[in-house]
CSV table of C-alpha atoms in Angstrom, one decimal:
chain,number,residue,atom,x,y,z
T,1,MET,CA,-26.6,24.1,20.7
T,2,ASN,CA,-23.4,25.5,18.4
T,3,ARG,CA,-20.9,22.6,17.7
T,4,ARG,CA,-17.8,24.0,19.8
T,5,VAL,CA,-20.4,24.1,23.0
T,6,GLN,CA,-21.6,20.5,21.9
T,7,ILE,CA,-17.8,18.9,21.8
T,8,ARG,CA,-17.2,20.4,25.2
T,9,TRP,CA,-20.6,18.3,26.5
T,10,LEU,CA,-19.0,15.3,24.9
T,11,ALA,CA,-15.8,15.7,26.4
T,12,ALA,CA,-17.0,16.7,29.8
T,13,ALA,CA,-19.0,13.6,29.5
T,14,LEU,CA,-16.0,11.6,28.2
T,15,ALA,CA,-14.8,12.1,31.6
T,16,ALA,CA,-16.9,11.6,33.4
T,17,GLY,CA,-17.4,8.0,31.8
T,18,GLY,CA,-21.0,7.9,31.9
T,19,LEU,CA,-22.6,9.1,29.0
T,20,LEU,CA,-24.6,6.5,26.7
T,21,LEU,CA,-24.1,6.4,22.9
T,22,PRO,CA,-26.6,8.9,21.5
T,23,ALA,CA,-29.6,7.9,18.8
T,24,ALA,CA,-27.6,10.6,16.6
T,25,PHE,CA,-24.8,7.8,16.8
T,26,GLY,CA,-26.6,4.7,15.3
T,27,LYS,CA,-29.7,3.1,16.4
T,28,GLN,CA,-29.7,0.3,19.4
T,29,ARG,CA,-30.6,-3.0,18.6
T,30,PHE,CA,-31.4,-5.4,21.7
T,31,HIS,CA,-32.0,-9.1,20.3
T,32,SER,CA,-32.3,-12.5,21.9
T,33,LEU,CA,-31.0,-14.3,18.5
T,34,ASN,CA,-28.3,-16.7,18.1
T,35,PRO,CA,-25.6,-14.8,15.9
T,36,GLY,CA,-23.8,-17.9,14.9
T,37,ASN,CA,-21.8,-19.0,18.4
T,38,SER,CA,-24.7,-21.5,19.9
T,39,GLN,CA,-22.9,-20.3,23.9
T,40,ARG,CA,-23.7,-16.6,22.6
T,41,ARG,CA,-26.8,-14.5,21.4
T,42,LEU,CA,-26.9,-10.9,20.7
T,43,VAL,CA,-28.1,-8.4,23.1
T,44,GLU,CA,-27.3,-4.9,21.8
T,45,GLU,CA,-25.6,-3.4,18.7
T,46,LYS,CA,-24.5,0.1,18.3
T,47,SER,CA,-23.5,1.7,15.1
T,48,GLY,CA,-22.4,5.2,14.3
T,49,ARG,CA,-20.3,7.3,11.6
T,50,LEU,CA,-18.2,10.9,12.2
T,51,PRO,CA,-17.1,13.2,10.1
T,52,ALA,CA,-12.9,12.3,9.8
T,53,ARG,CA,-10.0,14.4,7.8
T,54,GLU,CA,-6.4,12.5,6.8
T,55,GLY,CA,-3.6,13.2,9.2
T,56,GLN,CA,-5.9,12.6,12.5
T,57,ARG,CA,-6.3,10.0,15.2
T,58,LEU,CA,-8.6,7.4,16.4
T,59,LYS,CA,-8.4,6.9,20.0
T,60,LEU,CA,-10.5,4.2,21.3
T,61,VAL,CA,-10.7,2.9,24.7
T,62,THR,CA,-12.7,0.1,26.2
T,63,ASP,CA,-13.0,-1.9,29.4
T,64,LEU,CA,-12.9,-4.9,27.2
T,65,GLY,CA,-13.8,-6.3,23.8
T,66,ASP,CA,-11.9,-7.2,20.6
T,67,VAL,CA,-11.0,-4.9,18.2
T,68,HIS,CA,-10.8,-5.0,14.1
T,69,ILE,CA,-9.7,-2.0,12.3
T,70,HIS,CA,-10.2,-1.4,8.7
T,71,THR,CA,-8.8,1.5,6.2
T,72,GLN,CA,-10.0,2.7,3.3
T,73,GLN,CA,-10.6,5.4,1.4
T,74,THR,CA,-12.9,7.7,3.3
T,75,ASN,CA,-14.0,11.3,4.9
T,76,ALA,CA,-15.5,9.2,7.5
T,77,VAL,CA,-15.1,6.6,11.0
T,78,SER,CA,-17.3,4.4,11.2
T,79,PHE,CA,-18.4,2.2,13.9
T,80,ARG,CA,-20.1,-1.0,14.8
T,81,VAL,CA,-20.5,-2.5,18.4
T,82,ARG,CA,-21.7,-6.1,19.4
T,83,VAL,CA,-22.7,-6.9,22.7
T,84,GLU,CA,-23.0,-10.4,22.8
T,85,THR,CA,-23.2,-12.5,26.6
T,86,ASP,CA,-24.0,-16.4,27.0
T,87,LEU,CA,-27.9,-17.9,27.2
T,88,SER,CA,-27.4,-18.3,31.0
T,89,ALA,CA,-27.4,-14.5,31.4
T,90,ALA,CA,-30.4,-13.1,32.1
T,91,VAL,CA,-30.9,-9.7,29.8
T,92,PRO,CA,-34.2,-7.9,29.8
T,93,GLU,CA,-35.1,-6.6,26.4
T,94,ASN,CA,-36.1,-3.2,27.5
T,95,ASN,CA,-33.0,-2.6,30.1
T,96,LYS,CA,-33.2,0.9,29.3
T,97,GLY,CA,-31.9,2.8,32.8
T,98,ASN,CA,-29.3,-0.6,33.2
T,99,LYS,CA,-27.2,-0.6,30.1
T,100,THR,CA,-25.2,-3.7,29.4
T,101,PHE,CA,-22.5,-1.5,28.1
T,102,LEU,CA,-22.2,1.9,27.3
T,103,VAL,CA,-20.6,3.5,24.0
T,104,ILE,CA,-19.6,7.3,24.0
T,105,ALA,CA,-18.2,8.7,20.6
T,106,ALA,CA,-17.2,12.0,19.9
T,107,ASN,CA,-15.2,14.3,17.3
T,108,SER,CA,-12.2,16.1,19.2
T,109,PRO,CA,-9.6,18.3,17.8
T,110,GLU,CA,-7.4,15.5,17.1
T,111,GLY,CA,-9.5,13.4,15.4
T,112,VAL,CA,-12.3,11.1,17.2
T,113,ILE,CA,-12.4,9.5,20.1
T,114,LEU,CA,-14.3,5.6,21.3
T,115,ARG,CA,-15.0,4.9,24.7
T,116,GLY,CA,-16.6,1.3,26.0
T,117,LYS,CA,-17.4,0.8,29.1
T,118,VAL,CA,-18.9,-2.3,31.6
T,119,PRO,CA,-21.3,-0.4,34.0
T,120,ARG,CA,-21.3,-3.0,36.3
T,121,ARG,CA,-17.7,-5.2,37.0
T,122,GLU,CA,-19.5,-7.9,37.4
T,123,ASP,CA,-20.7,-8.5,34.1
T,124,THR,CA,-17.1,-8.1,32.4
T,125,GLU,CA,-17.3,-12.4,32.8
T,126,HIS,CA,-20.4,-12.9,31.1
T,127,LEU,CA,-20.0,-10.2,27.8
T,128,TRP,CA,-18.0,-10.5,24.9
T,129,ILE,CA,-18.0,-6.9,23.2
T,130,THR,CA,-16.4,-6.6,19.0
T,131,TYR,CA,-15.7,-3.5,17.9
T,132,ASP,CA,-15.7,-3.1,13.7
T,133,VAL,CA,-14.1,0.4,13.0
T,134,THR,CA,-13.4,1.6,9.0
T,135,VAL,CA,-10.9,4.9,9.1
T,136,PRO,CA,-8.9,6.8,6.7
T,137,ALA,CA,-6.0,5.1,5.2
T,138,LYS,CA,-4.1,8.2,6.6
T,139,TYR,CA,-4.5,8.1,10.0
T,140,SER,CA,-3.6,7.1,13.1
T,141,LEU,CA,-4.5,4.6,15.5
T,142,GLU,CA,-4.3,4.8,19.4
T,143,ILE,CA,-6.3,1.6,20.7
T,144,ASN,CA,-6.5,0.0,24.2
T,145,THR,CA,-8.7,-2.4,25.5
T,146,GLY,CA,-8.6,-4.0,29.3
T,147,ALA,CA,-9.5,-7.4,27.2
T,148,GLY,CA,-9.7,-8.7,23.8
T,149,THR,CA,-7.3,-9.3,20.5
T,150,ILE,CA,-6.8,-6.3,18.4
T,151,ASP,CA,-6.1,-6.4,14.6
T,152,THR,CA,-5.7,-3.7,12.1
T,153,GLN,CA,-5.1,-3.5,8.4
T,154,ASP,CA,-2.6,-1.2,6.6
T,155,ALA,CA,-2.1,2.3,8.2
T,156,GLU,CA,-0.7,5.5,7.3
T,157,GLY,CA,0.6,7.0,10.7
T,158,HIS,CA,1.7,6.6,14.1
T,159,VAL,CA,0.0,3.7,15.4
T,160,LEU,CA,0.0,2.2,19.4
T,161,LEU,CA,-1.5,-0.8,20.0
T,162,THR,CA,-2.0,-1.8,23.7
T,163,THR,CA,-4.3,-4.9,25.3
T,164,ALA,CA,-4.1,-6.6,28.7
T,165,GLY,CA,-4.6,-10.1,27.7
T,166,GLY,CA,-4.9,-10.6,23.4
T,167,ASP,CA,-3.4,-11.3,20.2
T,168,ILE,CA,-2.2,-7.9,18.6
T,169,THR,CA,-2.1,-8.5,14.6
T,170,THR,CA,-1.5,-5.9,11.8
T,171,GLY,CA,-0.8,-4.9,8.5
T,172,ASN,CA,2.3,-2.2,7.3
T,173,VAL,CA,2.7,0.7,9.4
T,174,ILE,CA,3.6,3.5,7.3
T,175,GLY,CA,5.0,5.2,10.6
T,176,ILE,CA,5.9,4.4,14.0
T,177,ALA,CA,4.3,1.8,16.0
T,178,ARG,CA,4.0,0.9,19.5
T,179,LEU,CA,2.2,-2.9,20.3
T,180,GLU,CA,2.1,-4.1,24.1
T,181,THR,CA,-0.3,-7.3,25.1
T,182,GLY,CA,-0.9,-8.5,28.8
T,183,GLY,CA,0.2,-12.2,27.1
T,184,GLY,CA,-0.6,-12.8,23.6
T,185,HIS,CA,1.2,-13.2,20.6
T,186,ILE,CA,1.8,-10.6,18.3
T,187,HIS,CA,2.0,-10.4,14.6
T,188,VAL,CA,3.3,-7.1,12.2
T,189,LYS,CA,3.9,-7.4,8.9
T,190,ASP,CA,6.0,-4.5,7.6
T,191,VAL,CA,6.5,-1.4,9.7
T,192,SER,CA,8.7,2.1,7.7
T,193,GLU,CA,10.2,3.6,11.0
T,194,ASP,CA,10.8,2.9,14.1
T,195,LEU,CA,9.0,-0.5,16.1
T,196,THR,CA,8.4,-1.0,20.0
T,197,VAL,CA,6.8,-4.1,20.8
T,198,GLY,CA,6.6,-6.4,24.1
T,199,THR,CA,4.2,-8.8,25.3
T,200,GLY,CA,4.3,-11.0,28.5
T,201,GLY,CA,4.9,-14.3,27.4
T,202,GLY,CA,3.6,-14.7,23.6
T,203,HIS,CA,5.4,-15.1,20.3
T,204,ILE,CA,6.7,-11.8,18.2
T,205,SER,CA,6.7,-12.1,14.5
T,206,VAL,CA,8.1,-9.1,12.4
T,207,GLY,CA,8.6,-8.2,9.1
T,208,ARG,CA,10.8,-5.3,7.3
T,209,ILE,CA,10.8,-2.5,10.0
T,210,GLY,CA,12.6,0.9,8.7
T,211,GLY,CA,14.4,2.4,11.6
T,212,ASN,CA,15.1,0.7,15.0
T,213,ALA,CA,13.7,-2.4,16.4
T,214,ILE,CA,12.6,-3.0,20.3
T,215,LEU,CA,11.2,-6.6,20.8
T,216,HIS,CA,10.4,-8.4,24.1
T,217,THR,CA,8.5,-11.1,25.1
T,218,GLY,CA,8.7,-13.1,28.5
T,219,GLY,CA,9.2,-16.2,27.0
T,220,GLY,CA,8.0,-16.7,23.3
T,221,HIS,CA,10.1,-16.8,20.0
T,222,ILE,CA,11.0,-13.8,18.1
T,223,HIS,CA,11.2,-13.9,14.5
T,224,LEU,CA,12.5,-10.9,12.9
T,225,GLY,CA,12.7,-10.0,8.7
T,226,SER,CA,15.1,-7.2,9.1
T,227,ALA,CA,15.7,-3.6,10.7
T,228,GLY,CA,17.0,-0.7,8.7
T,229,GLY,CA,18.2,0.6,12.2
T,230,VAL,CA,19.6,-1.2,15.5
T,231,ALA,CA,17.8,-4.6,16.6
T,232,ARG,CA,17.2,-5.3,20.0
T,233,LEU,CA,15.6,-8.5,20.2
T,234,ASP,CA,14.6,-10.3,24.2
T,235,THR,CA,13.2,-13.1,25.2
T,236,GLY,CA,12.6,-15.1,28.7
T,237,GLY,CA,12.9,-18.7,27.2
T,238,GLY,CA,12.5,-18.5,23.3
T,239,ASN,CA,14.2,-18.8,20.0
T,240,VAL,CA,15.3,-15.6,18.6
T,241,SER,CA,15.9,-15.3,14.5
T,242,LEU,CA,16.8,-12.4,12.4
T,243,GLU,CA,17.1,-12.1,8.8
T,244,HIS,CA,19.0,-8.8,8.6
T,245,ALA,CA,20.5,-5.7,11.0
T,246,GLY,CA,21.6,-3.0,9.7
T,247,ALA,CA,22.9,-1.3,12.2
T,248,GLY,CA,24.0,-3.7,14.8
T,249,LEU,CA,22.0,-6.1,17.2
T,250,VAL,CA,21.4,-6.9,20.9
T,251,ALA,CA,19.9,-10.2,21.2
T,252,THR,CA,19.5,-11.9,24.7
T,253,THR,CA,17.4,-15.3,25.6
T,254,SER,CA,17.6,-17.1,28.5
T,255,GLY,CA,17.3,-20.6,26.9
T,256,GLY,CA,16.8,-20.5,23.4
T,257,GLN,CA,18.5,-20.5,20.5
T,258,ILE,CA,20.0,-17.6,18.1
T,259,GLU,CA,19.8,-17.5,14.6
T,260,VAL,CA,20.9,-14.3,12.6
T,261,GLY,CA,21.8,-14.1,8.9
T,262,GLU,CA,23.4,-11.0,8.0
T,263,ALA,CA,24.5,-8.4,11.0
T,264,TRP,CA,26.1,-4.9,10.2
T,265,GLY,CA,27.8,-3.1,12.9
T,266,ALA,CA,28.3,-4.4,15.8
T,267,ILE,CA,26.7,-7.3,17.3
T,268,ARG,CA,25.8,-8.9,21.2
T,269,ALA,CA,24.1,-11.9,21.7
T,270,GLN,CA,23.8,-14.2,24.5
T,271,THR,CA,21.8,-17.1,25.5
T,272,GLY,CA,21.8,-19.3,29.0
T,273,GLY,CA,21.7,-22.9,27.1
T,274,GLY,CA,21.1,-22.8,23.4
T,275,GLY,CA,23.1,-22.5,20.1
T,276,ILE,CA,24.3,-19.2,18.3
T,277,ARG,CA,24.5,-19.4,14.2
T,278,VAL,CA,25.7,-16.2,12.4
T,279,ALA,CA,26.0,-16.4,8.2
T,280,ARG,CA,27.6,-13.2,8.6
T,281,LEU,CA,28.8,-10.8,10.9
T,282,ALA,CA,30.9,-7.1,9.5
T,283,GLY,CA,31.0,-5.5,12.9
T,284,PRO,CA,32.7,-6.2,16.0
T,285,THR,CA,30.7,-9.8,17.6
T,286,GLN,CA,30.4,-10.9,21.0
T,287,LEU,CA,28.6,-14.2,21.6
T,288,GLU,CA,28.1,-16.1,24.5
T,289,THR,CA,26.4,-19.4,25.3
T,290,GLY,CA,26.0,-21.6,28.6
T,291,ASP,CA,25.3,-24.6,26.9
T,292,GLY,CA,25.3,-24.9,23.1
T,293,SER,CA,27.3,-24.9,19.9
T,294,ILE,CA,28.7,-22.0,18.0
T,295,TYR,CA,28.2,-21.8,14.3
T,296,LEU,CA,29.8,-18.6,12.9
T,297,THR,CA,30.1,-18.0,8.2
T,298,GLN,CA,31.7,-15.1,6.4
T,299,VAL,CA,33.6,-13.9,9.2
T,300,GLN,CA,34.5,-10.2,8.4
T,301,SER,CA,35.8,-8.6,11.6
T,302,ALA,CA,36.9,-9.2,15.1
T,303,VAL,CA,35.2,-11.4,17.6
T,304,ARG,CA,34.6,-13.0,20.8
T,305,ALA,CA,32.6,-16.2,21.1
T,306,SER,CA,32.2,-18.2,24.1
T,307,THR,CA,30.6,-21.4,25.6
T,308,GLY,CA,30.3,-23.3,28.2
T,309,THR,CA,29.1,-26.6,26.8
T,310,GLY,CA,29.8,-27.1,22.9
T,311,GLY,CA,31.9,-26.3,19.6
T,312,ILE,CA,32.7,-23.3,17.8
T,313,THR,CA,33.6,-23.4,14.6
T,314,ALA,CA,34.0,-20.3,12.7
T,315,TRP,CA,34.8,-19.4,9.2
T,316,PHE,CA,36.8,-16.2,8.4
T,317,GLY,CA,35.5,-14.8,4.8
T,318,PRO,CA,37.9,-13.0,2.0
T,319,ASP,CA,37.4,-9.9,3.2
T,320,ALA,CA,38.2,-10.5,6.8
T,321,LYS,CA,40.1,-7.6,8.4
T,322,LEU,CA,40.8,-8.3,12.2
T,323,ALA,CA,41.9,-5.6,13.0
T,324,GLY,CA,41.4,-5.6,17.0
T,325,ALA,CA,41.8,-8.9,19.4
T,326,SER,CA,39.7,-11.7,18.8
T,327,GLU,CA,39.0,-15.0,21.1
T,328,LEU,CA,37.0,-18.1,20.8
T,329,GLU,CA,36.4,-19.9,24.0
T,330,SER,CA,34.9,-23.7,25.3
T,331,GLY,CA,34.8,-24.9,28.2
T,332,ASP,CA,34.0,-28.3,26.7
T,333,GLY,CA,33.9,-28.7,23.1
T,334,ASP,CA,36.4,-28.4,19.9
T,335,ILE,CA,37.0,-25.3,18.2
T,336,VAL,CA,37.6,-25.5,14.3
T,337,VAL,CA,39.0,-22.4,12.1
T,338,TYR,CA,39.0,-22.0,8.9
T,339,LEU,CA,41.4,-19.4,7.3
T,340,PRO,CA,42.0,-17.6,4.0
T,341,LYS,CA,46.0,-18.3,3.0
T,342,TRP,CA,46.2,-15.0,2.4
T,343,LEU,CA,44.6,-13.4,6.0
T,344,PRO,CA,47.1,-11.5,8.1
T,345,VAL,CA,46.7,-13.2,11.5
T,346,THR,CA,48.4,-14.2,14.9
T,347,ILE,CA,47.4,-17.4,16.8
T,348,ASP,CA,47.7,-18.1,20.5
T,349,ALA,CA,45.7,-21.1,20.7
T,350,GLN,CA,45.6,-23.4,24.3
T,351,ILE,CA,44.0,-26.5,25.5
T,352,GLN,CA,43.9,-27.6,29.2
T,353,LEU,CA,43.8,-30.7,29.2
T,354,GLY,CA,46.1,-31.5,26.3
T,355,ASP,CA,46.7,-35.2,27.8
T,356,GLU,CA,44.1,-36.4,26.0
T,357,HIS,CA,43.5,-33.2,23.4
T,358,HIS,CA,45.2,-32.0,20.2
T,359,VAL,CA,46.7,-28.5,18.0
T,360,ILE,CA,45.7,-29.8,14.7
T,361,ALA,CA,47.0,-27.1,12.0
T,362,ASP,CA,47.3,-27.6,8.5
T,363,PRO,CA,50.8,-27.9,7.4
T,364,ALA,CA,51.3,-24.8,5.4
T,365,PHE,CA,50.9,-22.7,9.3
T,366,PRO,CA,54.1,-22.4,10.8
T,367,LEU,CA,53.1,-22.7,14.7
T,368,LYS,CA,55.0,-23.7,17.6
T,369,ILE,CA,53.7,-26.2,20.2
T,370,SER,CA,54.7,-26.2,23.4
T,371,TYR,CA,53.8,-28.1,26.3
T,372,VAL,CA,53.4,-27.0,30.4
T,373,GLY,CA,52.3,-29.4,33.8
T,374,SER,CA,49.6,-27.8,35.3
T,375,GLU,CA,48.8,-28.7,39.2
T,376,GLY,CA,46.2,-31.0,38.6
T,377,GLY,CA,49.0,-32.8,36.8
T,378,ALA,CA,47.2,-32.3,33.5
T,379,ARG,CA,49.7,-30.9,30.5
T,380,VAL,CA,48.6,-27.6,29.0
T,381,VAL,CA,49.2,-27.3,25.6
T,382,HIS,CA,49.9,-24.2,23.9
T,383,ALA,CA,50.6,-22.9,20.2
T,384,GLU,CA,51.2,-19.9,18.9
T,385,GLY,CA,52.1,-18.1,15.4
T,386,MET,CA,52.5,-15.7,12.7
T,387,LEU,CA,50.4,-16.6,9.1
T,388,ASN,CA,52.0,-14.0,6.5
T,389,GLY,CA,53.9,-11.7,8.7
T,390,GLY,CA,51.0,-11.6,11.2
T,391,GLY,CA,47.9,-9.4,12.3
T,392,GLY,CA,45.5,-8.9,14.9
T,393,VAL,CA,45.3,-11.9,17.4
T,394,LEU,CA,42.6,-14.7,17.0
T,395,LYS,CA,43.3,-16.6,20.7
T,396,LEU,CA,41.6,-20.0,20.8
T,397,ARG,CA,40.6,-21.0,24.5
T,398,THR,CA,39.1,-25.1,25.2
T,399,VAL,CA,39.5,-27.1,28.4
T,400,ALA,CA,38.4,-30.3,27.0
T,401,GLY,CA,38.4,-30.3,23.1
T,402,ASN,CA,40.6,-30.3,20.1
T,403,ILE,CA,41.8,-27.3,18.2
T,404,ARG,CA,42.2,-27.3,14.3
T,405,LEU,CA,43.3,-24.6,12.0
T,406,ILE,CA,42.3,-24.7,8.1
T,407,LEU,CA,43.8,-23.2,5.0
T,408,SER,CA,42.6,-23.1,1.9
T,409,ASP,CA,41.0,-21.4,-0.5
T,410,THR,CA,38.8,-24.4,-1.6
T,411,CYS,CA,36.8,-23.6,1.4
T,412,LEU,CA,35.5,-20.5,0.2
T,413,GLN,CA,33.1,-22.1,-2.3
T,414,LEU,CA,31.8,-24.6,0.6
T,415,GLN,CA,31.3,-21.3,2.9
T,416,LYS,CA,29.5,-19.6,0.1
T,417,GLN,CA,27.0,-22.7,0.1
T,418,ILE,CA,26.2,-23.5,3.5
T,419,TYR,CA,26.4,-19.1,3.9
T,420,LYS,CA,23.5,-19.0,1.0
T,421,GLN,CA,22.0,-22.2,3.2
T,422,GLN,CA,21.5,-20.5,6.5
T,423,MET,CA,20.2,-17.4,4.5
T,424,GLU,CA,17.5,-19.5,2.8
T,425,HIS,CA,16.5,-21.1,5.9
T,426,LEU,CA,15.9,-18.1,7.6
T,427,GLN,CA,13.6,-16.6,4.9
T,428,LYS,CA,12.0,-19.9,4.7
T,429,GLN,CA,11.1,-19.4,8.3
T,430,MET,CA,9.6,-15.5,7.5
T,431,GLU,CA,7.6,-16.9,4.4
T,432,VAL,CA,6.0,-19.6,7.1
T,433,GLN,CA,5.6,-16.9,9.8
T,434,MET,CA,3.5,-14.5,7.8
T,435,ARG,CA,1.5,-16.9,5.7
T,436,THR,CA,0.4,-17.8,9.5
T,437,LEU,CA,-0.5,-14.2,10.0
T,438,PRO,CA,-4.7,-14.3,10.6
T,439,LYS,CA,-6.4,-12.3,7.7
T,440,PRO,CA,-8.2,-9.4,8.2
T,441,GLU,CA,-11.7,-9.7,7.4
T,442,PRO,CA,-13.0,-7.0,4.8
T,443,ALA,CA,-13.8,-4.0,5.7
T,444,PRO,CA,-17.6,-3.7,6.3
T,445,ALA,CA,-20.2,-0.9,4.7
T,446,PRO,CA,-20.3,2.3,6.3
T,447,ALA,CA,-23.1,3.0,9.1
T,448,ALA,CA,-25.8,4.3,8.0
T,449,LYS,CA,-25.5,8.1,9.0
T,450,PRO,CA,-28.9,9.2,11.1
T,451,ALA,CA,-30.9,11.7,9.4
T,452,LYS,CA,-31.7,13.9,12.4
T,453,PRO,CA,-29.2,14.1,15.4
T,454,ALA,CA,-31.2,13.2,18.3
T,455,LYS,CA,-30.7,15.1,22.0
T,456,PRO,CA,-29.1,12.6,24.4
T,457,ASP,CA,-31.8,11.9,27.5
């Protein structure tokens, strides 16, 4: 059988999903032994080695199983598949014709294909499948397991990892990466291009992304080191933290906190019930929380921030340019604003319940304060004034809280200290996240190449 016909035959068998691993890909062994777990025994082990070239792709699809991908300088794809079962499951010593797990391995024009299949669905709850695969360093990965964890070492190529219900861990990726799990945690080191991540409810921890980052979890925490492009971070209820956003940020959580280091470009952050902290913002910003405080340092552009219950503190940096309107609004909390003395700005401040709360301003800031009665009987306090001839309008609104305006050159040093503390806090968070990443196992020795291909039965 020539090579072209052989590839066609393997591809047809792959589509049919019923080809057993030929002896050419490694000798099958059936044991009744304890592989290190007192509750399991090894019943099958299959291994093989297929030629491969850099720039190709491994496509691995399995009904279930943990998948460990190792990379090294090699011109082959080597694999070892372990099939274990619990001690109570009866597996015949000679179960030819009644295979516990089927493995197909074949070359294709794009690279190497591995397919794992459980013949009988009722057997899945009694099986533990483990893949150990070694691929060339410059090799794309397309892994899909119906149930199990996936971990990979550093890879150079496009990476697509999918599991219906396990953790995903990767090393550095030079290329585009897309990772998805039905409910596990996702840990990623650095990715040179775009990254898309999704989990039904686990935590997400990511290093530095060269391109755009889209991270979604149904309820876990999200921590991202940096994104060179736009970062879109969304969680159903966890916390969100980001050290650096290079070209814009959209962050949403139903009830967690949002912490951001440096953000360049437009920022939009929303939480249903947590605090928001931004160390430095340089683009137009919109922040909203239903119940939490908002704390901003090094504000350099127009900002709109609102909270239902909580205070707002904003430090406008020395390079601030309020070309557009800014607004800080609190339903029940104080608003404190620090402004450089030389900043051209127009203040428009208002307190709904003015009988019990006040506008407190630096004596150097000329403000006109007036009082207006409301239908409920409480007085509304309104204050307005211009600094350095006026500039962008800064609206300050609170229902039940004080408004305080502070002008001082000496605040700049304190602002820098606070900014430094926030960045160090985020960096420590990142270091902790990276240290907790599972350590990939050493690459296994390549499986022995069969002396002579054997024809399948």
